[in-house]
Amino acid sequence: CYLFVLLGSTLFVDKSRDRLRPAINLFLKDHRRLTDYAWGAGALAYLYRQLGAATRAGSKGLCGCLTLLQAWIYEYFPLFRPSQLPQSPDAPRASSWISPCLPGGDEARQRLARYRQLLDELSADDVTWTPYGRDGHTDIPRSLYTGPIRFSDIAEGYDPSLCLRQFGYRQIIPRAMTVPHDQYRPASGSSYIVFWDPWVNQLWDNVAARRLDLDFASRPCKQPSEIVEEYVDWFLTRSHPRITHPTDGEPQPRPQLVHQVSYDFLLLFQI
């Protein structure tokens, strides 16, 4: 029962409230193999899929491990952090944050508008680029894995070169990612299906061949927000630079190629 609650209401949350995805049962059939699975990678793949579904116009909620998402926000964005308790180094990092008491009604809407404004005004100096230290990847080599990460039938691309600054390296234009060979989006609903080539399933086990070489890809940062000049132009052709809709306020000028500008909010999920 504990495992069902942990997986169904913490790591792989959906909108069914008191039901579990059938795939979870397959992983629990043999309790001796529970430690063989990469639960962290699976939870992240599932969260990526849910974030993609939440961006669709008809979506009215967000699923996945939101504790992971909130803890990630607090680690990287000091502007949105609540109070924090001191704790031992062995304790889970997410448990140190004190959950704030959020308002409702008009006050909640004002708070949301304020958050959107803060995100639109976010600069590189407002980001903690290396909250786990500059050498965190040496302790967790898997953090440099590049390729799909999976949970059951869900597979999502993962590429640490999308945000090299979290490793203390200068951000460059990322290389081309491994992409699915086909995908299907239904006319209605928020789900979608992605088809990967069979050989992709073997990438996770080939650590040596699928590990990003940081020194070959880039060079260490002289300052935490360092980027190549071409990066911002590359990024703006692939993302929305503002959260606030242009009709909701004065049109915003196109950003300049300076260190104080950063629109990597979504790309930082490659952690």
CSV table of C-alpha atoms in Angstrom, one decimal:
chain,number,residue,atom,x,y,z
A,1,CYS,CA,0.0,0.0,0.0
A,2,TYR,CA,2.9,2.4,0.8
A,3,LEU,CA,4.4,1.8,-2.6
A,4,PHE,CA,1.1,2.4,-4.4
A,5,VAL,CA,0.7,5.7,-2.5
A,6,LEU,CA,4.3,6.7,-3.2
A,7,LEU,CA,4.2,6.0,-6.9
A,8,GLY,CA,0.6,6.9,-7.6
A,9,SER,CA,0.3,10.1,-5.5
A,10,THR,CA,3.8,11.4,-5.5
A,11,LEU,CA,6.0,10.4,-8.5
A,12,PHE,CA,3.5,9.6,-11.2
A,13,VAL,CA,0.5,11.7,-10.4
A,14,ASP,CA,-2.4,12.0,-12.8
A,15,LYS,CA,-5.9,13.5,-12.7
A,16,SER,CA,-7.8,10.4,-11.7
A,17,ARG,CA,-7.4,11.3,-8.0
A,18,ASP,CA,-7.7,7.7,-6.5
A,19,ARG,CA,-6.5,5.6,-9.4
A,20,LEU,CA,-3.2,4.3,-10.6
A,21,ARG,CA,-1.7,3.8,-14.1
A,22,PRO,CA,-1.8,0.1,-15.0
A,23,ALA,CA,1.9,0.3,-15.9
A,24,ILE,CA,2.8,0.8,-12.2
A,25,ASN,CA,1.6,-2.7,-11.4
A,26,LEU,CA,4.2,-4.1,-13.7
A,27,PHE,CA,7.0,-2.6,-11.8
A,28,LEU,CA,5.7,-3.9,-8.4
A,29,LYS,CA,5.2,-7.5,-9.4
A,30,ASP,CA,8.6,-8.5,-8.2
A,31,HIS,CA,9.6,-6.5,-5.1
A,32,ARG,CA,13.2,-7.8,-5.3
A,33,ARG,CA,13.7,-5.7,-8.5
A,34,LEU,CA,12.4,-2.4,-7.2
A,35,THR,CA,16.0,-1.1,-6.7
A,36,ASP,CA,16.9,-2.0,-10.3
A,37,TYR,CA,14.8,0.7,-11.8
A,38,ALA,CA,15.9,4.4,-12.3
A,39,TRP,CA,12.9,5.9,-10.5
A,40,GLY,CA,14.4,9.4,-10.7
A,41,ALA,CA,14.8,9.3,-14.5
A,42,GLY,CA,11.3,7.7,-14.8
A,43,ALA,CA,9.7,10.4,-12.7
A,44,LEU,CA,11.5,13.1,-14.7
A,45,ALA,CA,10.3,11.6,-18.0
A,46,TYR,CA,6.8,11.5,-16.7
A,47,LEU,CA,7.0,15.1,-15.5
A,48,TYR,CA,8.3,16.2,-18.9
A,49,ARG,CA,5.4,14.6,-20.7
A,50,GLN,CA,2.9,16.2,-18.3
A,51,LEU,CA,4.5,19.6,-18.7
A,52,GLY,CA,4.2,19.2,-22.5
A,53,ALA,CA,0.5,18.3,-22.1
A,54,ALA,CA,-0.1,21.3,-19.7
A,55,THR,CA,1.0,23.8,-22.4
A,56,ARG,CA,-1.9,22.9,-24.6
A,57,ALA,CA,-4.7,25.4,-24.7
A,58,GLY,CA,-7.4,23.1,-23.4
A,59,SER,CA,-5.4,21.9,-20.4
A,60,LYS,CA,-6.7,22.8,-17.0
A,61,GLY,CA,-4.2,21.3,-14.7
A,62,LEU,CA,-0.7,19.9,-14.2
A,63,CYS,CA,0.3,16.4,-13.2
A,64,GLY,CA,3.5,14.7,-12.4
A,65,CYS,CA,5.9,15.0,-9.4
A,66,LEU,CA,5.2,18.6,-8.5
A,67,THR,CA,7.4,18.3,-5.4
A,68,LEU,CA,10.3,17.9,-7.8
A,69,LEU,CA,9.2,20.9,-9.9
A,70,GLN,CA,8.8,23.1,-6.9
A,71,ALA,CA,12.1,22.1,-5.3
A,72,TRP,CA,13.8,22.8,-8.6
A,73,ILE,CA,12.3,26.3,-8.8
A,74,TYR,CA,13.4,27.0,-5.2
A,75,GLU,CA,17.0,25.8,-5.9
A,76,TYR,CA,17.5,27.9,-9.0
A,77,PHE,CA,15.3,31.0,-8.6
A,78,PRO,CA,15.9,32.9,-5.3
A,79,LEU,CA,13.1,35.3,-6.1
A,80,PHE,CA,10.5,32.6,-5.6
A,81,ARG,CA,12.0,30.8,-2.6
A,82,PRO,CA,10.0,30.4,0.7
A,83,SER,CA,11.7,30.2,4.1
A,84,GLN,CA,14.2,27.4,4.6
A,85,LEU,CA,15.0,25.2,7.6
A,86,PRO,CA,18.5,24.1,8.5
A,87,GLN,CA,19.0,20.3,8.0
A,88,SER,CA,21.6,17.7,7.9
A,89,PRO,CA,23.4,17.0,4.6
A,90,ASP,CA,21.9,13.5,4.4
A,91,ALA,CA,18.3,14.8,4.5
A,92,PRO,CA,16.3,15.2,1.3
A,93,ARG,CA,16.9,18.8,0.0
A,94,ALA,CA,13.2,19.3,-0.8
A,95,SER,CA,12.2,18.8,2.8
A,96,SER,CA,14.1,21.9,4.0
A,97,TRP,CA,11.6,24.3,2.3
A,98,ILE,CA,8.7,25.6,4.3
A,99,SER,CA,5.6,25.5,2.2
A,100,PRO,CA,4.0,29.0,2.2
A,101,CYS,CA,0.4,29.6,2.9
A,102,LEU,CA,-1.0,30.9,-0.4
A,103,PRO,CA,-3.9,33.3,-0.7
A,104,GLY,CA,-7.0,32.8,-2.7
A,105,GLY,CA,-9.5,34.8,-4.7
A,106,ASP,CA,-8.3,38.3,-6.0
A,107,GLU,CA,-5.1,38.1,-3.9
A,108,ALA,CA,-4.1,34.9,-5.7
A,109,ARG,CA,-4.7,36.4,-9.1
A,110,GLN,CA,-2.6,39.4,-8.1
A,111,ARG,CA,0.1,37.1,-6.9
A,112,LEU,CA,0.0,35.2,-10.2
A,113,ALA,CA,0.3,38.5,-12.2
A,114,ARG,CA,3.2,39.5,-10.1
A,115,TYR,CA,5.0,36.1,-10.7
A,116,ARG,CA,4.5,36.5,-14.4
A,117,GLN,CA,6.0,40.0,-14.3
A,118,LEU,CA,9.0,38.7,-12.3
A,119,LEU,CA,9.6,36.0,-14.8
A,120,ASP,CA,9.4,38.4,-17.7
A,121,GLU,CA,12.0,40.6,-15.9
A,122,LEU,CA,14.2,37.7,-14.9
A,123,SER,CA,17.9,38.3,-15.5
A,124,ALA,CA,20.9,35.9,-15.5
A,125,ASP,CA,21.9,37.5,-12.1
A,126,ASP,CA,18.5,36.3,-10.6
A,127,VAL,CA,19.4,32.6,-11.2
A,128,THR,CA,21.5,30.4,-9.0
A,129,TRP,CA,23.2,28.4,-11.8
A,130,THR,CA,25.0,25.9,-9.7
A,131,PRO,CA,23.0,25.2,-6.6
A,132,TYR,CA,24.6,21.8,-6.2
A,133,GLY,CA,28.1,23.0,-6.7
A,134,ARG,CA,30.2,23.2,-9.9
A,135,ASP,CA,31.2,19.6,-9.6
A,136,GLY,CA,27.9,18.0,-8.9
A,137,HIS,CA,28.1,15.9,-12.1
A,138,THR,CA,31.2,14.2,-10.8
A,139,ASP,CA,29.2,12.8,-7.9
A,140,ILE,CA,26.3,11.8,-10.2
A,141,PRO,CA,27.8,10.8,-13.6
A,142,ARG,CA,24.3,10.0,-14.9
A,143,SER,CA,23.5,13.7,-14.9
A,144,LEU,CA,25.6,14.0,-18.1
A,145,TYR,CA,23.6,11.2,-19.9
A,146,THR,CA,22.2,12.3,-23.2
A,147,GLY,CA,19.3,10.5,-24.9
A,148,PRO,CA,15.7,9.5,-24.0
A,149,ILE,CA,14.6,8.8,-20.5
A,150,ARG,CA,11.6,6.5,-20.0
A,151,PHE,CA,8.8,5.5,-17.8
A,152,SER,CA,6.8,2.6,-19.2
A,153,ASP,CA,5.5,3.8,-22.6
A,154,ILE,CA,6.6,7.4,-22.0
A,155,ALA,CA,10.0,8.4,-23.4
A,156,GLU,CA,11.2,12.0,-23.4
A,157,GLY,CA,14.5,13.5,-24.7
A,158,TYR,CA,17.1,14.5,-22.2
A,159,ASP,CA,20.2,16.5,-23.2
A,160,PRO,CA,22.4,18.3,-20.6
A,161,SER,CA,24.0,20.5,-23.3
A,162,LEU,CA,20.7,22.5,-23.2
A,163,CYS,CA,21.9,24.1,-20.0
A,164,LEU,CA,25.7,23.8,-19.5
A,165,ARG,CA,25.8,26.6,-16.9
A,166,GLN,CA,24.4,24.3,-14.3
A,167,PHE,CA,27.7,22.4,-14.5
A,168,GLY,CA,29.8,25.6,-14.4
A,169,TYR,CA,30.4,25.7,-18.2
A,170,ARG,CA,29.7,28.4,-20.8
A,171,GLN,CA,26.4,27.9,-22.6
A,172,ILE,CA,26.7,27.1,-26.3
A,173,ILE,CA,24.2,26.4,-28.9
A,174,PRO,CA,23.2,22.8,-28.2
A,175,ARG,CA,23.8,20.1,-30.6
A,176,ALA,CA,21.0,18.3,-32.4
A,177,MET,CA,19.1,16.0,-30.0
A,178,THR,CA,18.1,12.4,-30.5
A,179,VAL,CA,14.5,12.8,-31.7
A,180,PRO,CA,11.6,10.3,-32.1
A,181,HIS,CA,11.0,9.0,-35.6
A,182,ASP,CA,7.3,9.8,-35.4
A,183,GLN,CA,4.6,11.3,-33.1
A,184,TYR,CA,0.9,11.6,-33.0
A,185,ARG,CA,-1.3,14.3,-31.5
A,186,PRO,CA,-5.1,13.7,-31.4
A,187,ALA,CA,-7.4,16.4,-32.5
A,188,SER,CA,-8.8,16.7,-29.0
A,189,GLY,CA,-7.4,16.0,-25.5
A,190,SER,CA,-4.0,16.7,-24.1
A,191,SER,CA,-2.2,13.4,-24.6
A,192,TYR,CA,0.1,12.5,-27.4
A,193,ILE,CA,2.0,9.5,-28.5
A,194,VAL,CA,5.7,9.4,-29.4
A,195,PHE,CA,7.4,6.6,-31.4
A,196,TRP,CA,11.1,5.9,-30.9
A,197,ASP,CA,13.4,3.6,-33.0
A,198,PRO,CA,14.0,0.3,-31.2
A,199,TRP,CA,17.7,0.9,-30.8
A,200,VAL,CA,17.0,4.0,-28.6
A,201,ASN,CA,15.8,1.7,-25.8
A,202,GLN,CA,19.4,0.5,-25.3
A,203,LEU,CA,21.0,4.0,-24.8
A,204,TRP,CA,20.4,4.3,-21.1
A,205,ASP,CA,22.6,1.2,-20.4
A,206,ASN,CA,25.4,2.5,-22.6
A,207,VAL,CA,26.8,5.0,-20.1
A,208,ALA,CA,30.2,5.5,-21.6
A,209,ALA,CA,29.0,6.2,-25.1
A,210,ARG,CA,26.0,8.4,-24.0
A,211,ARG,CA,27.8,10.7,-21.5
A,212,LEU,CA,28.4,14.3,-22.5
A,213,ASP,CA,32.0,15.3,-22.5
A,214,LEU,CA,31.9,18.8,-21.0
A,215,ASP,CA,35.4,19.8,-21.8
A,216,PHE,CA,34.9,18.8,-25.5
A,217,ALA,CA,31.5,20.6,-25.7
A,218,SER,CA,32.5,23.9,-24.0
A,219,ARG,CA,34.8,25.5,-21.5
A,220,PRO,CA,34.4,26.5,-17.8
A,221,CYS,CA,32.6,29.7,-17.1
A,222,LYS,CA,34.5,32.8,-15.9
A,223,GLN,CA,31.1,34.0,-14.5
A,224,PRO,CA,28.1,31.8,-13.8
A,225,SER,CA,25.9,33.3,-16.6
A,226,GLU,CA,28.4,33.1,-19.4
A,227,ILE,CA,27.1,32.3,-22.9
A,228,VAL,CA,28.3,32.5,-26.5
A,229,GLU,CA,27.0,35.5,-28.4
A,230,GLU,CA,24.9,33.5,-30.9
A,231,TYR,CA,23.0,31.7,-28.1
A,232,VAL,CA,20.3,34.2,-27.4
A,233,ASP,CA,19.3,34.6,-31.1
A,234,TRP,CA,19.2,30.8,-31.4
A,235,PHE,CA,17.0,30.5,-28.3
A,236,LEU,CA,14.5,33.2,-29.3
A,237,THR,CA,13.8,31.4,-32.6
A,238,ARG,CA,12.7,28.3,-30.5
A,239,SER,CA,10.8,29.8,-27.5
A,240,HIS,CA,8.6,32.6,-26.4
A,241,PRO,CA,10.7,35.3,-24.7
A,242,ARG,CA,7.8,36.6,-22.5
A,243,ILE,CA,5.1,34.9,-20.5
A,244,THR,CA,2.8,38.0,-20.4
A,245,HIS,CA,0.8,38.2,-23.6
A,246,PRO,CA,1.6,41.4,-25.7
A,247,THR,CA,-2.0,42.6,-25.5
A,248,ASP,CA,-1.8,42.6,-21.7
A,249,GLY,CA,0.6,45.4,-21.5
A,250,GLU,CA,3.1,47.5,-23.4
A,251,PRO,CA,5.1,45.6,-26.1
A,252,GLN,CA,8.4,44.5,-24.8
A,253,PRO,CA,11.7,45.3,-26.7
A,254,ARG,CA,13.7,42.5,-28.2
A,255,PRO,CA,16.4,41.5,-25.7
A,256,GLN,CA,20.0,42.5,-26.2
A,257,LEU,CA,23.0,40.1,-26.2
A,258,VAL,CA,24.2,40.9,-22.7
A,259,HIS,CA,24.8,38.7,-19.7
A,260,GLN,CA,21.9,40.4,-17.8
A,261,VAL,CA,19.4,38.8,-20.1
A,262,SER,CA,18.2,35.2,-19.6
A,263,TYR,CA,15.3,33.4,-21.1
A,264,ASP,CA,16.3,29.9,-20.2
A,265,PHE,CA,13.4,29.3,-17.7
A,266,LEU,CA,12.1,26.3,-19.6
A,267,LEU,CA,15.4,24.9,-20.8
A,268,LEU,CA,16.6,24.7,-17.2
A,269,PHE,CA,14.4,21.6,-16.8
A,270,GLN,CA,17.3,19.7,-18.3
A,271,ILE,CA,18.6,18.9,-14.9
